[in-house]
Amino acid sequence: MSDSKKPVWLTLVSWAQKLLVRSKIIPTNPMDELGIDNHQAIAYVLKTDSFSDKIALSNVCGKLGLPDPFSPFVVEGMTAPRFVVTEGSKPLVGKREDNENSLESFRKLLALHRQNPELDVKLIPVGLFWGRKPGKSGDNMSSAMIERESPSWLRKFFMLLFLGRRNFIQFSPPVSLRYMADQHGSDEHLAHKLSRVARVHFGRQRRVLTGPDLPRRELIIDALMKSENIQKAIKEEAQSKNISEEKARQKAYACLDEVAAGYSDNLVRVADHILTWLWNKLYRGVNITGAGRVRQLSHDGHEIVYVPCHRSHMDYLLLSYLLYYQGMIPPHIAAGINLNFWPAGPIFRKGGAFFIRRSFAGDKLYTAIFKEYLDTLFSKGYSVEYFCEGGRSRTGRLLAPKTGMIAMTVQSMMRGIERPITFVPVYLGYDHVMEVATYHKELRGKKKEKESVWQVFGAIRKLRNYGQCYVNFGEPITIHQFLNQQVPDWRQQLEKSDEQKPAWLTPVVNKLANQIMRHINDAAAISPAPLTSLALLSTPQNAMERKQLESQLDCYLQLLRIAPYSKTATVPDMDGKQLLQEALDLDKFSVSKDNIGEIVSLSEQTAITMTYYRNNILHMLLIPALIAKTCYRCGPVSRDTLIAKVQMFVPMMRAELFFNTEFADDYINRTIDAMIELDLLHDNEQISENPKALLKLRNIAAVSQESLQRYGILFNILLEKPDIDRASLEKKSQVIAKRLGSLNGITAPEFFDKKLYGNLVIRLKEFGFFDEGSTQVADTAMTINELLSASVKQNIRQSFEQD
């Protein structure tokens, strides 16, 4: 087998096309993400027999180190092409060429396999897309000239001229031709089958990349106004408010005009350039994990609902941008009505945003209109994005989910959406969140500022490089599969009943919402700023000697690799020294020198800020911390006793940190084994501290200190006053927390947040924690008090006495 060199004329043509074409590769690293080995025999499957497509692919293959598509296979004197196509070329006038040449190429490759039993050619489907404009009602002449799926050579020339810098080349996972030949009939039958499957594949790929046809916004609004449900809602509005139907209709139109998006491909093109500049200015890198799984779901026909955590206003810009470059159409985004101000509102609307009010309470017309609009998005195949938390997290922890949008999505599926609707949880993490300082002011009681154009200009003026950001796609949840698990006969119940909202819907939606949040936290990313913050904030003075800190960070990284928090969580491929250096480059940590060495620390004000980043990943290291704390405070214990004590905290972690309890026992066991493997613990019939690693182990244990003190406040109050009402509980918890914080130097804003205590009790009540006859409060209080230091317990007791 050999690769022949390009003829001179072909080299010159390739060079000339390079001047016009800039190809973007999907996925960005196909070799690793798709498992492509450039040492294997590789052939490419293309949709159409296009010379410009082959040149563009040839140039990209050269960069990736893949075989050139123009170089044929030569095996023992037999020759076969390096590429096959599923459709012949289209002349300027007349019909497209038949696909006989395509079938002949498949036959030649199959003949090589008969000739050489050891040969296994990997077929790689490659889609080339010149521009990504979806079909749209009322296309103008220019779009008709340059954007069509199967162009003639003249139209392709215009596409090359006008869309050359918007060429997307999407690689798909390789397929073993040897396996196909061994598994399926004759060469003729297999050639036809491969050609047919490839055509279907490219059709789906185009739909994922460009999205469904996009009617004009006015046409969508007019169609919705004529829908049966909205007509009914207009009549009910007129009757209930005692107004004319015409006035109710005008109100309905105004509501639709307020809600409806007006996606514009032209704006997306402009935003592409602006956002590329913005990310290059803001971040040193964007790390993406799990996008291939989502792309496959889209390819398989799923209706995707993206449900990210909400840290910053950057979230929706970043996610839409990344999806675009991962070969998927940007979603329609549910944005708060507070963002509908000039000039941001019109821009967001053209970027796919549809606006939603904070509350629908009592407004039946608006509710009916919004549900109908959401149904339309799903039925037409648009992907959707919304934030379950309802607003941005002010503490870095996930907020309790708001279930309204989730319920409406489930109801849309129940009303007969044909495509499966799948939630895709998304974890978003940043080395720097621009709004953190504002969040802390709000937690201290300052009123939230209304969004305005001046805020936008102020934010732009302060832009600088903020390190890296992380986008991890979590485990998807398909609605009908979830309902099958929770309510196996839900279809039969819907057929028998005319109820719009069955009795089981609310509890099932609550379970679904919490599972989405767990899957978001399962996909968390360990990164330099959060992990370094966690390590320093666990020390008494928020400071550590540099070598010791590097060693501690290395310990955390090894622990998280040996006992992964989940299969979707990510840990950086670096050691503690490298991670610390990246954290220091962010200018968030202070470094001072003395005669002995360097000390890394956090100032008092910076320490408050860095609690936000620590809280992003706290759930991933709380179990190791509780294991270390139990071994430290309770002395040598049996494995069963250690697991039982740590298990006492799982309900609280589930309630406020969305800890995944499904595999809690297994995870605790694996973490104990990992800590033994790292020589942090000894296992001599009983689990105990390793004296040689005492400092590392106690630093790990200190990660749980603030959580234990909060739990200690809450459960000691509940133990002393079991009938206390929620308002009194929140107030008393806050009073004791402020006192304890002052005495122990705790500055984390959430430590004093009275709502956190009340919400924790509500969630525990949902889990049956306070059922009649239960001893869980007393048992948990006893376990917590065992792990608290004598001084902390004394401070809590004194607070009770003085109160």
PDB file of C-alpha atoms in Angstrom, residues 396-598:
ATOM      1  CA  GLY A 396     -21.257  28.817  43.993  1.00  0.00           C
ATOM      2  CA  ARG A 397     -23.539  25.975  45.138  1.00  0.00           C
ATOM      3  CA  LEU A 398     -26.369  24.704  42.988  1.00  0.00           C
ATOM      4  CA  LEU A 399     -29.675  26.281  43.953  1.00  0.00           C
ATOM      5  CA  ALA A 400     -32.847  24.284  44.579  1.00  0.00           C
ATOM      6  CA  PRO A 401     -34.490  23.738  41.180  1.00  0.00           C
ATOM      7  CA  LYS A 402     -37.541  25.644  40.012  1.00  0.00           C
ATOM      8  CA  THR A 403     -39.781  23.016  38.445  1.00  0.00           C
ATOM      9  CA  GLY A 404     -42.136  25.124  36.282  1.00  0.00           C
ATOM     10  CA  MET A 405     -40.257  24.804  32.973  1.00  0.00           C
ATOM     11  CA  ILE A 406     -39.480  21.137  33.618  1.00  0.00           C
ATOM     12  CA  ALA A 407     -43.185  20.442  34.256  1.00  0.00           C
ATOM     13  CA  MET A 408     -44.170  22.219  31.027  1.00  0.00           C
ATOM     14  CA  THR A 409     -41.565  20.206  29.099  1.00  0.00           C
ATOM     15  CA  VAL A 410     -42.901  16.926  30.514  1.00  0.00           C
ATOM     16  CA  GLN A 411     -46.465  17.993  29.680  1.00  0.00           C
ATOM     17  CA  SER A 412     -45.402  18.844  26.101  1.00  0.00           C
ATOM     18  CA  MET A 413     -44.056  15.312  25.723  1.00  0.00           C
ATOM     19  CA  MET A 414     -47.278  13.877  27.194  1.00  0.00           C
ATOM     20  CA  ARG A 415     -49.348  15.871  24.673  1.00  0.00           C
ATOM     21  CA  GLY A 416     -47.844  13.823  21.864  1.00  0.00           C
ATOM     22  CA  ILE A 417     -44.458  15.189  20.733  1.00  0.00           C
ATOM     23  CA  GLU A 418     -43.251  12.427  18.399  1.00  0.00           C
ATOM     24  CA  ARG A 419     -39.498  12.807  18.917  1.00  0.00           C
ATOM     25  CA  PRO A 420     -38.041  11.677  22.267  1.00  0.00           C
ATOM     26  CA  ILE A 421     -37.293  14.678  24.509  1.00  0.00           C
ATOM     27  CA  THR A 422     -34.017  14.367  26.408  1.00  0.00           C
ATOM     28  CA  PHE A 423     -32.616  16.597  29.153  1.00  0.00           C
ATOM     29  CA  VAL A 424     -28.872  17.207  28.894  1.00  0.00           C
ATOM     30  CA  PRO A 425     -27.469  18.530  32.200  1.00  0.00           C
ATOM     31  CA  VAL A 426     -24.460  20.824  31.722  1.00  0.00           C
ATOM     32  CA  TYR A 427     -21.842  21.796  34.299  1.00  0.00           C
ATOM     33  CA  LEU A 428     -20.250  25.210  33.675  1.00  0.00           C
ATOM     34  CA  GLY A 429     -17.157  26.129  35.649  1.00  0.00           C
ATOM     35  CA  TYR A 430     -14.898  29.177  35.496  1.00  0.00           C
ATOM     36  CA  ASP A 431     -11.556  30.213  36.930  1.00  0.00           C
ATOM     37  CA  HIS A 432     -13.160  33.644  37.257  1.00  0.00           C
ATOM     38  CA  VAL A 433     -16.809  34.728  37.414  1.00  0.00           C
ATOM     39  CA  MET A 434     -17.134  38.458  36.783  1.00  0.00           C
ATOM     40  CA  GLU A 435     -20.197  38.888  39.005  1.00  0.00           C
ATOM     41  CA  VAL A 436     -18.811  37.277  42.201  1.00  0.00           C
ATOM     42  CA  ALA A 437     -18.097  40.582  43.978  1.00  0.00           C
ATOM     43  CA  THR A 438     -21.664  41.698  43.225  1.00  0.00           C
ATOM     44  CA  TYR A 439     -23.041  38.387  44.537  1.00  0.00           C
ATOM     45  CA  HIS A 440     -21.340  38.858  47.899  1.00  0.00           C
ATOM     46  CA  LYS A 441     -22.711  42.387  48.220  1.00  0.00           C
ATOM     47  CA  GLU A 442     -26.206  41.002  47.584  1.00  0.00           C
ATOM     48  CA  LEU A 443     -25.677  38.279  50.213  1.00  0.00           C
ATOM     49  CA  ARG A 444     -24.768  41.020  52.691  1.00  0.00           C
ATOM     50  CA  GLY A 445     -28.133  42.682  51.996  1.00  0.00           C
ATOM     51  CA  LYS A 446     -27.459  45.066  49.100  1.00  0.00           C
ATOM     52  CA  LYS A 447     -30.367  45.263  46.641  1.00  0.00           C
ATOM     53  CA  LYS A 448     -29.804  43.566  43.272  1.00  0.00           C
ATOM     54  CA  GLU A 449     -29.098  46.110  40.546  1.00  0.00           C
ATOM     55  CA  LYS A 450     -31.409  46.102  37.541  1.00  0.00           C
ATOM     56  CA  GLU A 451     -29.688  45.005  34.322  1.00  0.00           C
ATOM     57  CA  SER A 452     -28.989  47.881  31.940  1.00  0.00           C
ATOM     58  CA  VAL A 453     -26.888  48.941  28.998  1.00  0.00           C
ATOM     59  CA  TRP A 454     -24.495  50.732  31.396  1.00  0.00           C
ATOM     60  CA  GLN A 455     -23.736  47.423  33.118  1.00  0.00           C
ATOM     61  CA  VAL A 456     -22.814  45.960  29.723  1.00  0.00           C
ATOM     62  CA  PHE A 457     -20.420  48.838  28.950  1.00  0.00           C
ATOM     63  CA  GLY A 458     -18.959  48.600  32.461  1.00  0.00           C
ATOM     64  CA  ALA A 459     -18.327  44.878  32.070  1.00  0.00           C
ATOM     65  CA  ILE A 460     -16.686  45.352  28.644  1.00  0.00           C
ATOM     66  CA  ARG A 461     -14.381  48.039  30.060  1.00  0.00           C
ATOM     67  CA  LYS A 462     -13.098  45.634  32.742  1.00  0.00           C
ATOM     68  CA  LEU A 463     -12.449  42.678  30.433  1.00  0.00           C
ATOM     69  CA  ARG A 464      -9.151  40.858  30.867  1.00  0.00           C
ATOM     70  CA  ASN A 465      -7.890  37.272  30.725  1.00  0.00           C
ATOM     71  CA  TYR A 466      -9.732  35.157  33.285  1.00  0.00           C
ATOM     72  CA  GLY A 467      -7.951  31.804  32.996  1.00  0.00           C
ATOM     73  CA  GLN A 468      -9.933  28.851  31.702  1.00  0.00           C
ATOM     74  CA  CYS A 469     -13.541  27.710  31.669  1.00  0.00           C
ATOM     75  CA  TYR A 470     -15.010  24.214  31.701  1.00  0.00           C
ATOM     76  CA  VAL A 471     -18.097  22.834  29.974  1.00  0.00           C
ATOM     77  CA  ASN A 472     -18.975  19.244  30.896  1.00  0.00           C
ATOM     78  CA  PHE A 473     -22.068  17.579  29.457  1.00  0.00           C
ATOM     79  CA  GLY A 474     -23.618  15.273  32.055  1.00  0.00           C
ATOM     80  CA  GLU A 475     -25.570  12.033  31.814  1.00  0.00           C
ATOM     81  CA  PRO A 476     -28.699  12.633  29.665  1.00  0.00           C
ATOM     82  CA  ILE A 477     -32.216  11.869  30.944  1.00  0.00           C
ATOM     83  CA  THR A 478     -34.851  10.917  28.364  1.00  0.00           C
ATOM     84  CA  ILE A 479     -38.296  11.860  29.677  1.00  0.00           C
ATOM     85  CA  HIS A 480     -40.307   8.852  28.524  1.00  0.00           C
ATOM     86  CA  GLN A 481     -37.691   6.463  29.957  1.00  0.00           C
ATOM     87  CA  PHE A 482     -37.775   8.333  33.274  1.00  0.00           C
ATOM     88  CA  LEU A 483     -41.582   8.178  33.352  1.00  0.00           C
ATOM     89  CA  ASN A 484     -41.484   4.457  32.538  1.00  0.00           C
ATOM     90  CA  GLN A 485     -39.375   3.944  35.678  1.00  0.00           C
ATOM     91  CA  GLN A 486     -41.477   6.158  37.930  1.00  0.00           C
ATOM     92  CA  VAL A 487     -45.009   5.523  36.599  1.00  0.00           C
ATOM     93  CA  PRO A 488     -44.888   2.362  34.424  1.00  0.00           C
ATOM     94  CA  ASP A 489     -48.522   2.724  33.266  1.00  0.00           C
ATOM     95  CA  TRP A 490     -48.493   6.487  32.639  1.00  0.00           C
ATOM     96  CA  ARG A 491     -49.596   6.080  29.006  1.00  0.00           C
ATOM     97  CA  GLN A 492     -52.614   3.996  29.992  1.00  0.00           C
ATOM     98  CA  GLN A 493     -53.524   6.495  32.714  1.00  0.00           C
ATOM     99  CA  LEU A 494     -53.431   9.386  30.227  1.00  0.00           C
ATOM    100  CA  GLU A 495     -55.657   7.493  27.788  1.00  0.00           C
ATOM    101  CA  LYS A 496     -58.251   6.794  30.484  1.00  0.00           C
ATOM    102  CA  SER A 497     -58.303  10.286  31.970  1.00  0.00           C
ATOM    103  CA  ASP A 498     -59.005  13.758  30.575  1.00  0.00           C
ATOM    104  CA  GLU A 499     -56.950  15.420  33.334  1.00  0.00           C
ATOM    105  CA  GLN A 500     -54.426  17.989  32.113  1.00  0.00           C
ATOM    106  CA  LYS A 501     -52.356  17.423  35.244  1.00  0.00           C
ATOM    107  CA  PRO A 502     -52.497  13.885  36.713  1.00  0.00           C
ATOM    108  CA  ALA A 503     -51.952  13.494  40.470  1.00  0.00           C
ATOM    109  CA  TRP A 504     -48.581  11.808  39.994  1.00  0.00           C
ATOM    110  CA  LEU A 505     -47.120  14.607  37.850  1.00  0.00           C
ATOM    111  CA  THR A 506     -45.895  16.978  40.590  1.00  0.00           C
ATOM    112  CA  PRO A 507     -43.947  14.390  42.668  1.00  0.00           C
ATOM    113  CA  VAL A 508     -42.468  12.869  39.499  1.00  0.00           C
ATOM    114  CA  VAL A 509     -41.386  16.297  38.199  1.00  0.00           C
ATOM    115  CA  ASN A 510     -39.779  17.046  41.592  1.00  0.00           C
ATOM    116  CA  LYS A 511     -37.800  13.787  41.357  1.00  0.00           C
ATOM    117  CA  LEU A 512     -36.816  14.582  37.787  1.00  0.00           C
ATOM    118  CA  ALA A 513     -35.670  18.102  38.733  1.00  0.00           C
ATOM    119  CA  ASN A 514     -33.493  16.784  41.541  1.00  0.00           C
ATOM    120  CA  GLN A 515     -32.024  14.113  39.293  1.00  0.00           C
ATOM    121  CA  ILE A 516     -31.113  16.783  36.742  1.00  0.00           C
ATOM    122  CA  MET A 517     -29.311  18.756  39.459  1.00  0.00           C
ATOM    123  CA  ARG A 518     -27.465  15.634  40.624  1.00  0.00           C
ATOM    124  CA  HIS A 519     -26.325  14.954  37.075  1.00  0.00           C
ATOM    125  CA  ILE A 520     -25.044  18.543  36.806  1.00  0.00           C
ATOM    126  CA  ASN A 521     -22.953  18.122  39.958  1.00  0.00           C
ATOM    127  CA  ASP A 522     -21.863  14.645  38.814  1.00  0.00           C
ATOM    128  CA  ALA A 523     -20.269  16.334  35.784  1.00  0.00           C
ATOM    129  CA  ALA A 524     -18.252  18.843  37.847  1.00  0.00           C
ATOM    130  CA  ALA A 525     -14.740  19.796  36.754  1.00  0.00           C
ATOM    131  CA  ILE A 526     -11.778  20.006  39.098  1.00  0.00           C
ATOM    132  CA  SER A 527      -9.722  23.030  38.073  1.00  0.00           C
ATOM    133  CA  PRO A 528      -6.884  25.163  39.505  1.00  0.00           C
ATOM    134  CA  ALA A 529      -8.760  28.044  41.161  1.00  0.00           C
ATOM    135  CA  PRO A 530     -11.456  25.981  42.966  1.00  0.00           C
ATOM    136  CA  LEU A 531      -9.095  23.234  44.178  1.00  0.00           C
ATOM    137  CA  THR A 532      -6.416  25.656  45.402  1.00  0.00           C
ATOM    138  CA  SER A 533      -9.122  27.702  47.132  1.00  0.00           C
ATOM    139  CA  LEU A 534     -10.483  24.592  48.822  1.00  0.00           C
ATOM    140  CA  ALA A 535      -7.019  23.658  50.094  1.00  0.00           C
ATOM    141  CA  LEU A 536      -6.178  27.128  51.488  1.00  0.00           C
ATOM    142  CA  LEU A 537      -9.628  27.811  52.979  1.00  0.00           C
ATOM    143  CA  SER A 538      -9.273  24.603  55.002  1.00  0.00           C
ATOM    144  CA  THR A 539      -6.285  26.027  56.922  1.00  0.00           C
ATOM    145  CA  PRO A 540      -6.637  28.241  60.046  1.00  0.00           C
ATOM    146  CA  GLN A 541      -4.958  31.282  58.480  1.00  0.00           C
ATOM    147  CA  ASN A 542      -5.832  30.570  54.819  1.00  0.00           C
ATOM    148  CA  ALA A 543      -2.137  30.071  54.149  1.00  0.00           C
ATOM    149  CA  MET A 544       0.247  27.205  53.437  1.00  0.00           C
ATOM    150  CA  GLU A 545       3.913  26.738  52.627  1.00  0.00           C
ATOM    151  CA  ARG A 546       4.244  26.340  48.856  1.00  0.00           C
ATOM    152  CA  LYS A 547       5.838  22.865  48.801  1.00  0.00           C
ATOM    153  CA  GLN A 548       3.279  21.619  51.305  1.00  0.00           C
ATOM    154  CA  LEU A 549       0.443  23.090  49.245  1.00  0.00           C
ATOM    155  CA  GLU A 550       1.746  21.432  46.072  1.00  0.00           C
ATOM    156  CA  SER A 551       1.878  18.120  47.920  1.00  0.00           C
ATOM    157  CA  GLN A 552      -1.651  18.596  49.301  1.00  0.00           C
ATOM    158  CA  LEU A 553      -3.017  19.417  45.838  1.00  0.00           C
ATOM    159  CA  ASP A 554      -1.254  16.374  44.426  1.00  0.00           C
ATOM    160  CA  CYS A 555      -2.924  14.268  47.119  1.00  0.00           C
ATOM    161  CA  TYR A 556      -6.399  15.564  46.142  1.00  0.00           C
ATOM    162  CA  LEU A 557      -5.747  14.922  42.446  1.00  0.00           C
ATOM    163  CA  GLN A 558      -4.580  11.350  43.047  1.00  0.00           C
ATOM    164  CA  LEU A 559      -7.514  10.669  45.340  1.00  0.00           C
ATOM    165  CA  LEU A 560     -10.015  11.923  42.748  1.00  0.00           C
ATOM    166  CA  ARG A 561      -8.409   9.779  40.036  1.00  0.00           C
ATOM    167  CA  ILE A 562      -8.287   6.564  42.063  1.00  0.00           C
ATOM    168  CA  ALA A 563     -11.822   7.000  43.441  1.00  0.00           C
ATOM    169  CA  PRO A 564     -13.658   9.142  40.832  1.00  0.00           C
ATOM    170  CA  TYR A 565     -16.663  11.044  42.111  1.00  0.00           C
ATOM    171  CA  SER A 566     -18.618  10.007  39.010  1.00  0.00           C
ATOM    172  CA  LYS A 567     -17.995   8.819  35.452  1.00  0.00           C
ATOM    173  CA  THR A 568     -18.805  12.295  34.032  1.00  0.00           C
ATOM    174  CA  ALA A 569     -16.633  14.337  36.449  1.00  0.00           C
ATOM    175  CA  THR A 570     -13.251  15.489  35.147  1.00  0.00           C
ATOM    176  CA  VAL A 571      -9.847  15.852  36.802  1.00  0.00           C
ATOM    177  CA  PRO A 572      -7.034  17.753  35.011  1.00  0.00           C
ATOM    178  CA  ASP A 573      -4.067  15.799  33.696  1.00  0.00           C
ATOM    179  CA  MET A 574      -1.438  17.573  35.773  1.00  0.00           C
ATOM    180  CA  ASP A 575       0.296  17.281  39.135  1.00  0.00           C
ATOM    181  CA  GLY A 576      -0.041  19.541  42.163  1.00  0.00           C
ATOM    182  CA  LYS A 577       2.909  21.722  41.172  1.00  0.00           C
ATOM    183  CA  GLN A 578       1.509  22.453  37.710  1.00  0.00           C
ATOM    184  CA  LEU A 579      -1.987  23.044  39.054  1.00  0.00           C
ATOM    185  CA  LEU A 580      -0.757  25.507  41.666  1.00  0.00           C
ATOM    186  CA  GLN A 581       1.259  27.449  39.093  1.00  0.00           C
ATOM    187  CA  GLU A 582      -1.847  27.803  36.881  1.00  0.00           C
ATOM    188  CA  ALA A 583      -3.800  29.002  39.918  1.00  0.00           C
ATOM    189  CA  LEU A 584      -1.119  31.557  40.821  1.00  0.00           C
ATOM    190  CA  ASP A 585      -1.138  32.877  37.242  1.00  0.00           C
ATOM    191  CA  LEU A 586      -4.710  34.055  37.891  1.00  0.00           C
ATOM    192  CA  ASP A 587      -3.461  36.694  40.400  1.00  0.00           C
ATOM    193  CA  LYS A 588      -5.989  35.643  43.013  1.00  0.00           C
ATOM    194  CA  PHE A 589      -3.503  34.264  45.540  1.00  0.00           C
ATOM    195  CA  SER A 590      -0.703  36.018  47.392  1.00  0.00           C
ATOM    196  CA  VAL A 591       2.857  34.655  47.462  1.00  0.00           C
ATOM    197  CA  SER A 592       5.361  35.870  50.050  1.00  0.00           C
ATOM    198  CA  LYS A 593       8.916  34.776  50.780  1.00  0.00           C
ATOM    199  CA  ASP A 594      10.900  34.362  53.974  1.00  0.00           C
ATOM    200  CA  ASN A 595      14.263  32.767  54.783  1.00  0.00           C
ATOM    201  CA  ILE A 596      12.751  29.272  54.670  1.00  0.00           C
ATOM    202  CA  GLY A 597      10.680  29.422  51.484  1.00  0.00           C
ATOM    203  CA  GLU A 598       7.484  30.701  49.866  1.00  0.00           C
TER     204      GLU A 598
END
